[in-house]
Coordinates of C-alpha atoms and ligand atoms in Angstrom, one line a residue:
M1 CA 180.1 159.8 142.8
S2 CA 182.0 157.4 140.5
K3 CA 185.3 158.5 139.1
I4 CA 185.7 159.5 135.5
R5 CA 188.5 161.2 133.6
V6 CA 188.6 164.9 134.6
G7 CA 191.1 167.6 134.0
T8 CA 192.1 170.9 132.5
V9 CA 193.0 171.3 128.9
A10 CA 194.9 174.3 127.5
L11 CA 194.5 175.3 123.9
V12 CA 197.8 176.8 122.9
G13 CA 199.0 178.2 119.6
R14 CA 199.9 181.2 117.5
P15 CA 197.2 183.9 117.0
N16 CA 194.6 183.1 114.3
V17 CA 195.2 179.4 114.0
G18 CA 191.6 178.7 115.1
K19 CA 191.8 178.1 118.9
S20 CA 188.5 179.9 119.6
T21 CA 186.7 178.2 116.8
L22 CA 187.9 174.9 118.1
L23 CA 186.8 175.6 121.6
N24 CA 183.3 176.7 120.4
A25 CA 183.1 173.6 118.2
L26 CA 184.0 171.3 121.0
L27 CA 181.6 172.9 123.4
G28 CA 178.8 173.2 120.8
E29 CA 178.3 176.8 122.0
R30 CA 179.8 180.0 120.9
I31 CA 181.6 181.3 124.0
A32 CA 184.9 182.3 122.7
I33 CA 185.1 185.1 120.2
V34 CA 186.2 184.5 116.6
S35 CA 187.4 187.0 114.1
H36 CA 189.8 187.2 111.1
H37 CA 192.0 189.5 113.2
P38 CA 194.9 187.8 114.9
Q39 CA 195.0 188.2 118.7
T40 CA 191.3 188.4 119.2
T41 CA 191.5 186.4 122.4
R42 CA 192.7 188.4 125.4
D43 CA 191.5 186.5 128.4
R44 CA 191.5 182.9 129.3
I45 CA 188.0 181.5 128.8
L46 CA 187.0 178.5 130.8
G47 CA 184.6 176.3 128.9
V48 CA 183.5 173.0 130.4
L49 CA 182.5 169.9 128.4
T50 CA 181.0 167.0 130.3
Q51 CA 180.5 163.6 128.6
K52 CA 179.5 160.2 130.0
D53 CA 183.0 159.3 131.0
A54 CA 185.0 162.5 131.0
Q55 CA 184.9 166.2 131.9
Y56 CA 187.1 168.5 130.0
V57 CA 187.8 172.0 131.5
F58 CA 189.2 174.1 128.6
I59 CA 191.3 177.1 128.9
D60 CA 191.5 179.2 125.7
T61 CA 194.8 181.0 125.8
P62 CA 195.6 184.1 123.8
G63 CA 197.9 183.4 120.9
M64 CA 201.5 183.6 122.1
H65 CA 203.4 186.2 120.2
A66 CA 206.3 188.6 120.4
A67 CA 205.3 191.1 123.0
K68 CA 205.2 194.7 121.5
T69 CA 203.0 196.3 124.2
K70 CA 202.1 195.7 127.8
L71 CA 199.0 193.9 126.6
G72 CA 201.2 191.6 124.5
A73 CA 203.3 190.8 127.6
R74 CA 200.2 190.1 129.5
M75 CA 199.0 187.6 126.8
N76 CA 202.3 185.8 126.8
H77 CA 202.2 185.4 130.5
E78 CA 198.6 184.0 130.5
A79 CA 199.5 181.5 127.8
R80 CA 202.6 180.1 129.6
Q81 CA 200.6 180.0 132.8
A82 CA 197.8 178.0 131.2
A83 CA 200.2 175.5 129.8
R84 CA 201.8 175.1 133.2
E85 CA 198.5 174.5 135.0
A86 CA 196.9 172.2 132.5
N87 CA 196.8 168.4 132.6
V88 CA 197.0 168.3 128.8
V89 CA 197.9 170.8 126.2
V90 CA 196.3 170.9 122.8
F91 CA 198.8 172.6 120.6
V92 CA 196.9 174.1 117.6
T93 CA 198.6 174.9 114.4
S94 CA 197.0 175.5 111.0
V95 CA 197.8 174.8 107.3
G96 CA 197.1 176.8 104.2
V97 CA 195.9 175.8 100.8
E98 CA 199.3 174.3 100.1
P99 CA 200.6 172.8 103.4
V100 CA 204.2 173.5 104.1
P101 CA 206.1 170.5 105.5
T102 CA 208.1 172.5 108.0
V103 CA 207.6 173.8 111.6
G104 CA 207.5 177.6 111.5
R105 CA 209.8 179.7 113.7
F106 CA 206.9 180.7 115.8
D107 CA 205.6 177.2 116.4
A108 CA 209.1 176.0 117.1
S109 CA 209.7 178.6 119.8
L110 CA 206.3 177.8 121.4
L111 CA 207.1 174.2 121.4
E112 CA 210.4 175.0 123.2
Q113 CA 208.4 176.6 126.0
L114 CA 206.1 173.5 126.2
K115 CA 209.1 171.2 126.6
V116 CA 209.8 173.0 129.9
A117 CA 206.2 172.7 131.0
N118 CA 206.5 168.9 130.8
V119 CA 202.8 168.1 130.1
P120 CA 201.3 165.7 127.4
V121 CA 200.8 167.7 124.2
V122 CA 198.3 166.7 121.6
L123 CA 198.9 168.4 118.2
A124 CA 195.8 169.5 116.3
I125 CA 196.6 170.5 112.7
N126 CA 193.7 172.8 111.9
K127 CA 192.1 174.2 108.7
I128 CA 192.8 171.0 106.7
D129 CA 189.6 171.8 104.8
R130 CA 191.6 174.5 103.1
A131 CA 194.4 172.2 101.9
T132 CA 193.9 171.3 98.3
N133 CA 196.9 168.9 98.4
K134 CA 195.9 166.5 101.1
E135 CA 199.0 164.3 100.5
A136 CA 201.1 167.2 101.7
L137 CA 199.6 166.8 105.1
F138 CA 201.6 163.7 105.8
A139 CA 204.8 165.6 105.4
V140 CA 203.5 168.3 107.8
L141 CA 202.7 165.5 110.4
E142 CA 206.2 164.1 109.9
A143 CA 207.9 167.5 110.4
Y144 CA 206.0 168.2 113.6
S145 CA 206.6 164.7 115.0
K146 CA 210.3 165.2 114.5
A147 CA 210.2 168.6 116.3
F148 CA 208.4 167.5 119.5
D149 CA 207.4 164.3 121.3
F150 CA 203.6 164.7 120.9
A151 CA 201.2 162.4 122.7
A152 CA 199.2 162.3 119.4
L153 CA 198.9 164.2 116.1
V154 CA 195.4 164.9 114.8
P155 CA 194.5 166.7 111.5
I156 CA 191.3 168.6 112.1
S157 CA 188.9 171.2 110.7
A158 CA 187.4 173.2 113.6
K159 CA 185.2 175.0 111.1
K160 CA 183.8 171.8 109.5
Q161 CA 183.9 169.9 112.8
N162 CA 186.2 167.2 111.5
G163 CA 188.5 165.3 113.7
L164 CA 187.1 166.7 116.9
D165 CA 186.2 163.4 118.5
R166 CA 189.7 162.2 117.9
V167 CA 191.1 165.2 119.7
L168 CA 188.8 164.5 122.7
L169 CA 189.8 160.8 122.7
E170 CA 193.5 161.6 122.7
V171 CA 193.1 164.2 125.4
K172 CA 191.0 161.9 127.6
A173 CA 193.7 159.2 127.5
H174 CA 195.9 161.6 129.5
L175 CA 193.4 163.0 132.0
P176 CA 193.6 161.7 135.5
E177 CA 190.7 159.9 137.1
D178 CA 188.8 162.1 139.5
E179 CA 185.4 163.3 140.5
L180 CA 183.6 166.0 138.5
L181 CA 185.1 169.4 139.0
Y182 CA 181.9 171.2 137.9
E183 CA 178.2 170.3 137.7
A184 CA 177.5 168.3 134.5
D185 CA 175.5 171.2 132.9
T186 CA 178.2 173.9 133.5
L187 CA 179.3 175.6 130.3
T188 CA 181.6 178.3 131.6
D189 CA 182.6 179.9 134.8
R190 CA 182.7 183.3 133.2
P191 CA 180.1 185.7 134.5
M192 CA 177.5 186.8 132.0
R193 CA 178.8 190.4 132.1
F194 CA 182.2 189.2 130.9
L195 CA 180.6 187.3 128.0
V196 CA 178.5 190.3 127.0
A197 CA 181.6 192.5 126.8
E198 CA 183.3 189.8 124.8
F199 CA 180.4 189.6 122.4
V200 CA 180.4 193.4 121.8
R201 CA 184.2 193.3 121.2
E202 CA 183.7 190.5 118.7
Q203 CA 181.1 192.5 116.7
I204 CA 183.4 195.5 116.8
L205 CA 186.3 193.5 115.3
R206 CA 184.0 192.1 112.7
A207 CA 182.4 195.4 111.7
T208 CA 185.6 197.4 111.5
R209 CA 188.1 194.9 110.2
E210 CA 191.6 196.4 110.0
E211 CA 190.5 200.0 110.7
V212 CA 190.1 199.8 114.4
P213 CA 192.9 197.5 115.6
H214 CA 193.3 196.2 119.1
G215 CA 193.2 199.5 120.9
V216 CA 189.6 198.8 121.9
A217 CA 188.3 197.7 125.2
V218 CA 184.8 197.1 126.3
V219 CA 183.7 197.6 129.9
V220 CA 180.2 196.9 131.4
D221 CA 179.1 200.0 133.3
R222 CA 175.7 198.6 134.3
F223 CA 174.1 195.2 134.4
D224 CA 170.7 195.6 135.9
E225 CA 168.5 192.5 136.1
S226 CA 166.0 194.0 138.5
G227 CA 163.4 194.9 135.9
K228 CA 161.4 192.6 133.5
I229 CA 164.0 193.2 130.8
P230 CA 167.7 193.3 131.9
K231 CA 169.4 196.6 131.1
I232 CA 173.0 196.4 130.1
E233 CA 175.2 199.5 129.4
L234 CA 178.7 199.3 128.1
S235 CA 181.5 201.7 127.3
V236 CA 183.7 201.0 124.3
H237 CA 187.1 202.6 124.9
V238 CA 189.1 203.5 121.8
D239 CA 192.6 204.8 121.5
R240 CA 191.9 207.9 119.3
E241 CA 189.2 210.2 118.0
G242 CA 189.5 208.7 114.4
H243 CA 188.6 205.3 115.7
K244 CA 185.5 206.6 117.5
K245 CA 184.3 208.1 114.2
I246 CA 184.7 204.8 112.4
L247 CA 183.0 202.9 115.2
V248 CA 180.0 205.2 115.3
G249 CA 179.7 205.4 111.6
K250 CA 177.4 207.7 109.6
Q251 CA 174.5 208.7 111.8
G252 CA 175.5 206.0 114.2
S253 CA 174.9 203.2 111.7
V254 CA 178.0 201.1 112.5
L255 CA 177.5 201.3 116.3
K256 CA 173.8 200.4 115.8
E257 CA 174.7 197.3 113.9
I258 CA 177.4 196.3 116.4
G259 CA 174.8 196.7 119.2
S260 CA 172.0 194.8 117.6
K261 CA 174.2 191.8 116.6
A262 CA 175.8 191.7 120.0
R263 CA 172.3 191.9 121.6
A264 CA 171.1 189.0 119.5
R265 CA 173.9 186.8 120.9
V266 CA 173.3 187.9 124.4
E267 CA 169.6 187.2 124.1
S268 CA 170.3 183.8 122.6
L269 CA 172.6 182.9 125.5
M270 CA 170.4 184.3 128.2
G271 CA 167.2 183.0 126.6
R272 CA 165.4 186.3 127.1
Q273 CA 165.1 189.8 125.7
V274 CA 167.6 192.4 126.9
H275 CA 168.2 196.2 126.5
L276 CA 171.8 196.9 125.4
A277 CA 173.3 200.4 125.2
L278 CA 176.8 201.3 123.9
W279 CA 178.9 204.4 124.4
V280 CA 182.1 205.0 122.6
R281 CA 184.8 206.9 124.7
V282 CA 188.3 208.0 123.6
T283 CA 190.9 206.9 126.2
P284 CA 194.3 207.3 124.5
N285 CA 196.9 204.5 125.1
W286 CA 194.9 202.6 127.7
Y287 CA 196.8 199.5 126.9
E288 CA 200.3 201.0 127.5
S289 CA 199.8 201.6 131.2
D290 CA 199.2 199.3 134.2
R291 CA 196.5 201.7 135.3
G292 CA 194.7 201.5 131.9
L293 CA 194.9 197.7 131.8
M294 CA 193.7 197.5 135.4
E295 CA 190.7 199.8 134.7
M296 CA 189.7 197.7 131.7
G297 CA 189.9 194.6 133.8
Y298 CA 192.9 193.0 132.1
I299 CA 195.0 192.8 135.2
G300 CA 194.2 192.6 138.9
E301 CA 195.4 195.0 141.5
T302 CA 198.1 192.7 142.7
D303 CA 199.7 191.5 139.5
G304 CA 200.2 194.9 137.8
S305 CA 204.0 195.0 138.5
K306 CA 204.6 191.4 137.5
D307 CA 203.4 192.1 134.0
S308 CA 205.1 195.4 133.4
R309 CA 208.2 193.6 132.0
Ligands
LIG401 N1 189.0 177.3 106.7 C1 189.1 177.3 108.0 N2 189.1 178.4 108.8 C2 189.1 178.3 110.1 C3 189.1 177.0 110.8 N3 189.1 177.3 112.1 C4 189.2 178.6 112.3 N4 189.2 179.3 111.1 C5 189.2 180.7 110.8 O1 190.4 181.3 111.3 C6 190.2 182.6 111.8 C7 190.8 182.7 113.2 O2 190.0 181.9 114.1 P1 190.0 182.0 115.7 O3 189.3 180.9 116.2 O4 189.6 183.4 116.0 O5 191.6 181.9 116.0 P2 192.4 182.0 117.4 O6 193.5 181.0 117.3 O7 191.4 181.8 118.5 O8 192.9 183.4 117.3 P3 193.4 184.4 118.5 O9 192.2 184.9 119.2 O10 194.1 185.5 117.7 O11 194.4 183.7 119.3 C8 188.7 182.9 111.7 O12 188.5 183.6 110.6 C9 188.1 181.5 111.6 O13 186.9 181.4 111.0 C10 189.0 175.9 110.0 O14 189.0 174.7 110.4 N5 189.0 176.0 108.6

Protein backbone atom coordinates (compact mmCIF):
# COMPACT_ATOMS: atom_id res chain seq x y z
CA MET A 1 0.00 0.00 0.00
CA SER A 2 1.37 3.43 -0.87
CA LYS A 3 2.16 5.87 1.89
CA ILE A 4 -0.08 8.82 2.61
CA ARG A 5 -0.32 11.31 5.45
CA VAL A 6 -1.77 9.54 8.48
CA GLY A 7 -2.08 10.45 12.14
CA THR A 8 -4.08 11.32 15.20
CA VAL A 9 -5.63 14.72 15.68
CA ALA A 10 -6.88 15.91 19.08
CA LEU A 11 -9.58 18.55 19.25
CA VAL A 12 -8.87 20.53 22.38
CA GLY A 13 -10.63 23.53 23.85
CA ARG A 14 -12.88 24.94 26.52
CA PRO A 15 -16.35 23.44 26.92
CA ASN A 16 -18.96 24.69 24.46
CA VAL A 17 -16.62 26.19 21.86
CA GLY A 18 -17.94 23.76 19.22
CA LYS A 19 -15.51 20.83 19.18
CA SER A 20 -18.21 18.22 18.69
CA THR A 21 -19.89 20.28 15.98
CA LEU A 22 -16.53 20.60 14.24
CA LEU A 23 -15.85 16.87 14.47
CA ASN A 24 -19.27 16.04 13.03
CA ALA A 25 -18.84 18.59 10.24
CA LEU A 26 -15.41 17.23 9.34
CA LEU A 27 -16.68 13.64 9.29
CA GLY A 28 -19.92 14.50 7.52
CA GLU A 29 -21.73 12.36 10.10
CA ARG A 30 -23.13 13.13 13.48
CA ILE A 31 -21.16 10.95 15.85
CA ALA A 32 -20.28 13.34 18.62
CA ILE A 33 -23.12 14.78 20.63
CA VAL A 34 -23.90 18.47 20.49
CA SER A 35 -25.91 20.54 22.92
CA HIS A 36 -26.07 24.05 24.33
CA HIS A 37 -24.81 22.76 27.67
CA PRO A 38 -21.11 23.09 28.33
CA GLN A 39 -19.30 19.83 29.06
CA THR A 40 -21.53 17.64 26.96
CA THR A 41 -18.64 15.48 25.86
CA ARG A 42 -17.43 13.01 28.46
CA ASP A 43 -15.57 10.44 26.45
CA ARG A 44 -13.02 10.63 23.74
CA ILE A 45 -14.65 9.75 20.48
CA LEU A 46 -12.57 8.39 17.72
CA GLY A 47 -13.76 9.53 14.32
CA VAL A 48 -11.86 8.61 11.19
CA LEU A 49 -11.78 10.63 7.97
CA THR A 50 -10.05 9.09 4.98
CA GLN A 51 -9.33 11.16 1.90
CA LYS A 52 -7.32 10.47 -1.23
CA ASP A 53 -4.02 11.51 0.28
CA ALA A 54 -4.61 11.53 4.04
CA GLN A 55 -6.26 9.73 6.94
CA TYR A 56 -7.19 11.78 9.98
CA VAL A 57 -7.96 9.95 13.21
CA PHE A 58 -9.79 12.41 15.42
CA ILE A 59 -10.02 12.39 19.18
CA ASP A 60 -12.77 14.61 20.55
CA THR A 61 -11.62 15.62 24.00
CA PRO A 62 -13.97 16.81 26.72
CA GLY A 63 -13.55 20.53 27.35
CA MET A 64 -10.80 21.09 29.85
CA HIS A 65 -12.06 22.96 32.86
CA ALA A 66 -11.51 23.47 36.55
CA ALA A 67 -12.30 20.12 38.15
CA LYS A 68 -15.12 20.37 40.68
CA THR A 69 -16.08 16.71 40.81
CA LYS A 70 -14.40 13.40 40.14
CA LEU A 71 -16.00 13.45 36.73
CA GLY A 72 -14.34 16.82 36.10
CA ALA A 73 -10.93 15.45 37.08
CA ARG A 74 -11.52 12.55 34.74
CA MET A 75 -12.25 14.92 31.84
CA ASN A 76 -9.09 16.95 32.51
CA HIS A 77 -7.03 13.82 32.52
CA GLU A 78 -8.53 12.60 29.23
CA ALA A 79 -7.94 15.94 27.55
CA ARG A 80 -4.28 16.17 28.56
CA GLN A 81 -3.75 12.59 27.54
CA ALA A 82 -5.26 13.18 24.11
CA ALA A 83 -3.00 16.17 23.51
CA ARG A 84 0.04 14.14 24.48
CA GLU A 85 -0.84 11.23 22.21
CA ALA A 86 -1.78 13.21 19.11
CA ASN A 87 0.36 14.04 16.09
CA VAL A 88 -1.43 17.36 15.76
CA VAL A 89 -3.69 19.34 18.08
CA VAL A 90 -6.51 21.49 16.77
CA PHE A 91 -7.08 24.08 19.48
CA VAL A 92 -10.64 25.31 19.19
CA THR A 93 -11.78 28.61 20.57
CA SER A 94 -14.84 30.66 19.71
CA VAL A 95 -15.85 34.26 19.27
CA GLY A 96 -19.06 36.03 20.15
CA VAL A 97 -21.04 38.67 18.30
CA GLU A 98 -18.39 41.23 19.18
CA PRO A 99 -15.01 39.41 19.06
CA VAL A 100 -12.76 40.33 21.99
CA PRO A 101 -9.09 40.76 21.00
CA THR A 102 -7.64 39.01 24.04
CA VAL A 103 -6.83 35.44 25.01
CA GLY A 104 -9.13 34.48 27.87
CA ARG A 105 -7.73 33.15 31.14
CA PHE A 106 -9.04 29.68 30.41
CA ASP A 107 -7.55 29.51 26.93
CA ALA A 108 -4.26 30.88 28.24
CA SER A 109 -3.97 28.13 30.83
CA LEU A 110 -4.88 25.43 28.29
CA LEU A 111 -2.21 26.77 25.95
CA GLU A 112 0.31 26.56 28.79
CA GLN A 113 -0.48 22.84 29.06
CA LEU A 114 0.00 22.45 25.32
CA LYS A 115 3.43 24.09 25.42
CA VAL A 116 4.58 21.16 27.52
CA ALA A 117 3.03 18.63 25.12
CA ASN A 118 5.26 19.95 22.32
CA VAL A 119 3.01 19.04 19.36
CA PRO A 120 2.07 21.23 16.38
CA VAL A 121 -1.08 23.16 17.24
CA VAL A 122 -3.50 24.56 14.66
CA LEU A 123 -5.78 27.26 16.04
CA ALA A 124 -9.40 27.14 14.84
CA ILE A 125 -11.33 30.26 15.79
CA ASN A 126 -14.90 29.02 15.64
CA LYS A 127 -18.35 30.63 15.39
CA ILE A 128 -17.17 33.47 13.13
CA ASP A 129 -20.67 33.41 11.62
CA ARG A 130 -21.81 35.10 14.85
CA ALA A 131 -19.36 37.97 14.60
CA THR A 132 -21.05 41.08 13.26
CA ASN A 133 -17.76 42.95 13.31
CA LYS A 134 -15.55 40.82 11.04
CA GLU A 135 -12.71 43.36 11.23
CA ALA A 136 -12.34 42.59 14.92
CA LEU A 137 -11.32 39.02 14.01
CA PHE A 138 -7.91 40.28 12.88
CA ALA A 139 -7.19 41.58 16.36
CA VAL A 140 -8.25 38.21 17.80
CA LEU A 141 -5.85 36.42 15.46
CA GLU A 142 -3.08 38.77 16.49
CA ALA A 143 -3.72 38.26 20.21
CA TYR A 144 -3.61 34.47 19.85
CA SER A 145 -0.51 34.45 17.67
CA LYS A 146 1.30 36.45 20.36
CA ALA A 147 0.24 34.00 23.06
CA PHE A 148 1.37 30.79 21.37
CA ASP A 149 3.48 29.64 18.46
CA PHE A 150 0.65 28.12 16.38
CA ALA A 151 1.38 26.10 13.25
CA ALA A 152 -1.53 27.94 11.62
CA LEU A 153 -4.48 30.14 12.56
CA VAL A 154 -7.79 29.47 10.82
CA PRO A 155 -11.08 31.33 11.35
CA ILE A 156 -13.96 28.88 10.89
CA SER A 157 -17.65 28.28 11.33
CA ALA A 158 -18.24 24.62 12.16
CA LYS A 159 -21.97 25.20 11.97
CA LYS A 160 -21.92 26.79 8.50
CA GLN A 161 -19.05 24.54 7.40
CA ASN A 162 -16.72 27.40 6.55
CA GLY A 163 -12.95 27.08 6.71
CA LEU A 164 -12.98 23.33 7.33
CA ASP A 165 -10.89 22.44 4.27
CA ARG A 166 -8.27 24.92 5.43
CA VAL A 167 -8.14 23.24 8.84
CA LEU A 168 -7.62 19.84 7.20
CA LEU A 169 -4.92 21.21 4.91
CA GLU A 170 -2.98 22.72 7.81
CA VAL A 171 -3.33 19.54 9.87
CA LYS A 172 -2.24 17.35 6.96
CA ALA A 173 0.98 19.32 6.57
CA HIS A 174 2.03 18.09 10.03
CA LEU A 175 0.98 14.45 9.78
CA PRO A 176 3.66 11.84 9.25
CA GLU A 177 3.75 9.68 6.14
CA ASP A 178 2.49 6.22 6.91
CA GLU A 179 0.20 3.44 5.82
CA LEU A 180 -3.52 3.63 6.61
CA LEU A 181 -4.29 2.98 10.28
CA TYR A 182 -7.91 2.04 9.54
CA GLU A 183 -9.82 0.70 6.55
CA ALA A 184 -10.82 3.58 4.27
CA ASP A 185 -14.54 3.26 5.11
CA THR A 186 -14.11 3.31 8.92
CA LEU A 187 -16.04 6.11 10.59
CA THR A 188 -15.44 5.35 14.25
CA ASP A 189 -14.02 2.61 16.44
CA ARG A 190 -16.76 3.17 18.98
CA PRO A 191 -19.13 0.25 19.31
CA MET A 192 -22.74 0.84 18.35
CA ARG A 193 -23.89 0.39 21.96
CA PHE A 194 -21.68 3.30 23.02
CA LEU A 195 -23.13 5.52 20.28
CA VAL A 196 -26.69 4.57 21.22
CA ALA A 197 -26.09 5.60 24.85
CA GLU A 198 -24.53 8.86 23.65
CA PHE A 199 -27.52 9.59 21.39
CA VAL A 200 -29.90 9.08 24.31
CA ARG A 201 -27.78 11.35 26.52
CA GLU A 202 -27.81 13.99 23.79
CA GLN A 203 -31.60 13.96 23.59
CA ILE A 204 -31.87 14.17 27.40
CA LEU A 205 -29.65 17.25 27.46
CA ARG A 206 -31.66 18.80 24.65
CA ALA A 207 -35.08 18.02 26.12
CA THR A 208 -34.31 19.11 29.66
CA ARG A 209 -31.98 22.10 29.16
CA GLU A 210 -30.74 23.43 32.51
CA GLU A 211 -33.14 21.44 34.71
CA VAL A 212 -31.31 18.14 34.64
CA PRO A 213 -27.62 18.98 34.67
CA HIS A 214 -24.76 16.58 34.25
CA GLY A 215 -25.82 14.15 36.92
CA VAL A 216 -27.14 11.86 34.27
CA ALA A 217 -25.59 8.68 32.91
CA VAL A 218 -26.93 6.31 30.31
CA VAL A 219 -26.10 2.63 30.40
CA VAL A 220 -27.05 0.00 27.83
CA ASP A 221 -28.56 -2.97 29.70
CA ARG A 222 -29.42 -5.05 26.66
CA PHE A 223 -28.38 -4.95 23.03
CA ASP A 224 -29.95 -7.91 21.34
CA GLU A 225 -29.53 -8.25 17.61
CA SER A 226 -30.69 -11.86 17.40
CA GLY A 227 -34.23 -11.04 16.24
CA LYS A 228 -35.40 -9.36 13.03
CA ILE A 229 -35.56 -6.01 14.81
CA PRO A 230 -32.71 -5.29 17.29
CA LYS A 231 -33.89 -4.71 20.87
CA ILE A 232 -32.00 -2.09 22.86
CA GLU A 233 -32.76 -1.39 26.52
CA LEU A 234 -31.12 1.43 28.43
CA SER A 235 -31.13 2.75 31.99
CA VAL A 236 -30.92 6.45 32.55
CA HIS A 237 -29.36 7.09 35.97
CA VAL A 238 -30.18 10.41 37.56
CA ASP A 239 -28.94 11.99 40.73
CA ARG A 240 -32.26 12.63 42.46
CA GLU A 241 -35.98 11.97 42.42
CA GLY A 242 -36.82 15.48 41.15
CA HIS A 243 -34.73 14.90 38.05
CA LYS A 244 -36.54 11.65 37.38
CA LYS A 245 -39.87 13.48 37.44
CA ILE A 246 -38.61 16.06 34.93
CA LEU A 247 -37.17 13.41 32.67
CA VAL A 248 -40.28 11.30 32.62
CA GLY A 249 -42.62 14.26 32.21
CA LYS A 250 -46.42 14.30 32.34
CA GLN A 251 -47.66 10.82 31.54
CA GLY A 252 -44.22 9.94 30.29
CA SER A 253 -44.33 12.55 27.53
CA VAL A 254 -40.74 13.82 27.90
CA LEU A 255 -39.20 10.36 28.09
CA LYS A 256 -41.26 9.28 25.10
CA GLU A 257 -39.92 12.16 23.03
CA ILE A 258 -36.32 11.50 24.14
CA GLY A 259 -36.74 7.85 23.19
CA SER A 260 -38.25 8.44 19.80
CA LYS A 261 -35.70 11.08 18.78
CA ALA A 262 -32.80 8.91 19.93
CA ARG A 263 -34.31 5.93 18.13
CA ALA A 264 -34.52 7.92 14.90
CA ARG A 265 -30.79 8.65 15.08
CA VAL A 266 -29.92 5.07 15.89
CA GLU A 267 -32.05 3.84 12.99
CA SER A 268 -30.44 6.28 10.61
CA LEU A 269 -26.94 5.19 11.65
CA MET A 270 -27.76 1.46 11.63
CA GLY A 271 -29.85 1.72 8.48
CA ARG A 272 -32.62 -0.41 10.00
CA GLN A 273 -35.55 -0.33 12.38
CA VAL A 274 -34.83 -0.84 16.11
CA HIS A 275 -36.80 -1.20 19.34
CA LEU A 276 -35.52 1.13 22.01
CA ALA A 277 -36.71 1.12 25.62
CA LEU A 278 -35.65 3.53 28.37
CA TRP A 279 -35.86 3.27 32.16
CA VAL A 280 -35.09 6.11 34.52
CA ARG A 281 -33.39 5.14 37.80
CA VAL A 282 -32.38 7.28 40.74
CA THR A 283 -28.73 6.66 41.72
CA PRO A 284 -27.65 9.51 44.03
CA ASN A 285 -24.14 10.99 43.57
CA TRP A 286 -23.00 8.36 41.08
CA TYR A 287 -20.35 10.73 39.74
CA GLU A 288 -18.72 11.38 43.12
CA SER A 289 -17.42 7.88 43.69
CA ASP A 290 -14.98 5.71 41.79
CA ARG A 291 -17.48 2.89 42.03
CA GLY A 292 -20.22 4.99 40.45
CA LEU A 293 -17.94 6.14 37.64
CA MET A 294 -16.82 2.60 37.05
CA GLU A 295 -20.35 1.24 36.93
CA MET A 296 -21.35 3.90 34.43
CA GLY A 297 -18.36 2.99 32.29
CA TYR A 298 -16.40 6.22 32.76
CA ILE A 299 -13.32 4.59 34.24
CA GLY A 300 -11.84 1.15 33.92
CA GLU A 301 -11.10 -1.17 36.82
CA THR A 302 -7.43 -0.30 36.80
CA ASP A 303 -7.42 3.49 36.53
CA GLY A 304 -9.87 4.26 39.33
CA SER A 305 -7.23 5.30 41.85
CA LYS A 306 -5.33 7.41 39.32
CA ASP A 307 -8.27 9.71 38.81
CA SER A 308 -9.40 10.11 42.36
CA ARG A 309 -7.19 13.17 42.75
N1 LIG B 1 -23.15 30.09 15.75
C1 LIG B 1 -22.42 28.99 15.85
N2 LIG B 1 -22.68 28.10 16.83
C2 LIG B 1 -21.90 26.98 16.89
C3 LIG B 1 -20.85 26.75 15.96
N3 LIG B 1 -20.26 25.58 16.31
C4 LIG B 1 -20.92 25.11 17.39
N4 LIG B 1 -21.92 25.95 17.75
C5 LIG B 1 -22.87 25.77 18.88
O1 LIG B 1 -22.16 25.82 20.10
C6 LIG B 1 -22.77 24.93 21.07
C7 LIG B 1 -21.73 23.98 21.63
O2 LIG B 1 -21.28 23.12 20.60
P1 LIG B 1 -20.56 21.72 20.89
O3 LIG B 1 -20.10 21.23 19.57
O4 LIG B 1 -21.42 20.86 21.74
O5 LIG B 1 -19.32 22.22 21.78
P2 LIG B 1 -18.16 21.36 22.46
O6 LIG B 1 -16.94 22.20 22.42
O7 LIG B 1 -18.08 20.01 21.87
O8 LIG B 1 -18.68 21.29 23.93
P3 LIG B 1 -18.29 20.27 25.11
O9 LIG B 1 -18.94 18.97 24.78
O10 LIG B 1 -18.92 20.93 26.27
O11 LIG B 1 -16.80 20.19 25.22
C8 LIG B 1 -23.91 24.23 20.33
O12 LIG B 1 -25.11 24.90 20.64
C9 LIG B 1 -23.55 24.41 18.86
O13 LIG B 1 -24.67 24.41 18.01
C10 LIG B 1 -20.62 27.71 14.92
O14 LIG B 1 -19.75 27.60 14.06
N5 LIG B 1 -21.43 28.81 14.92
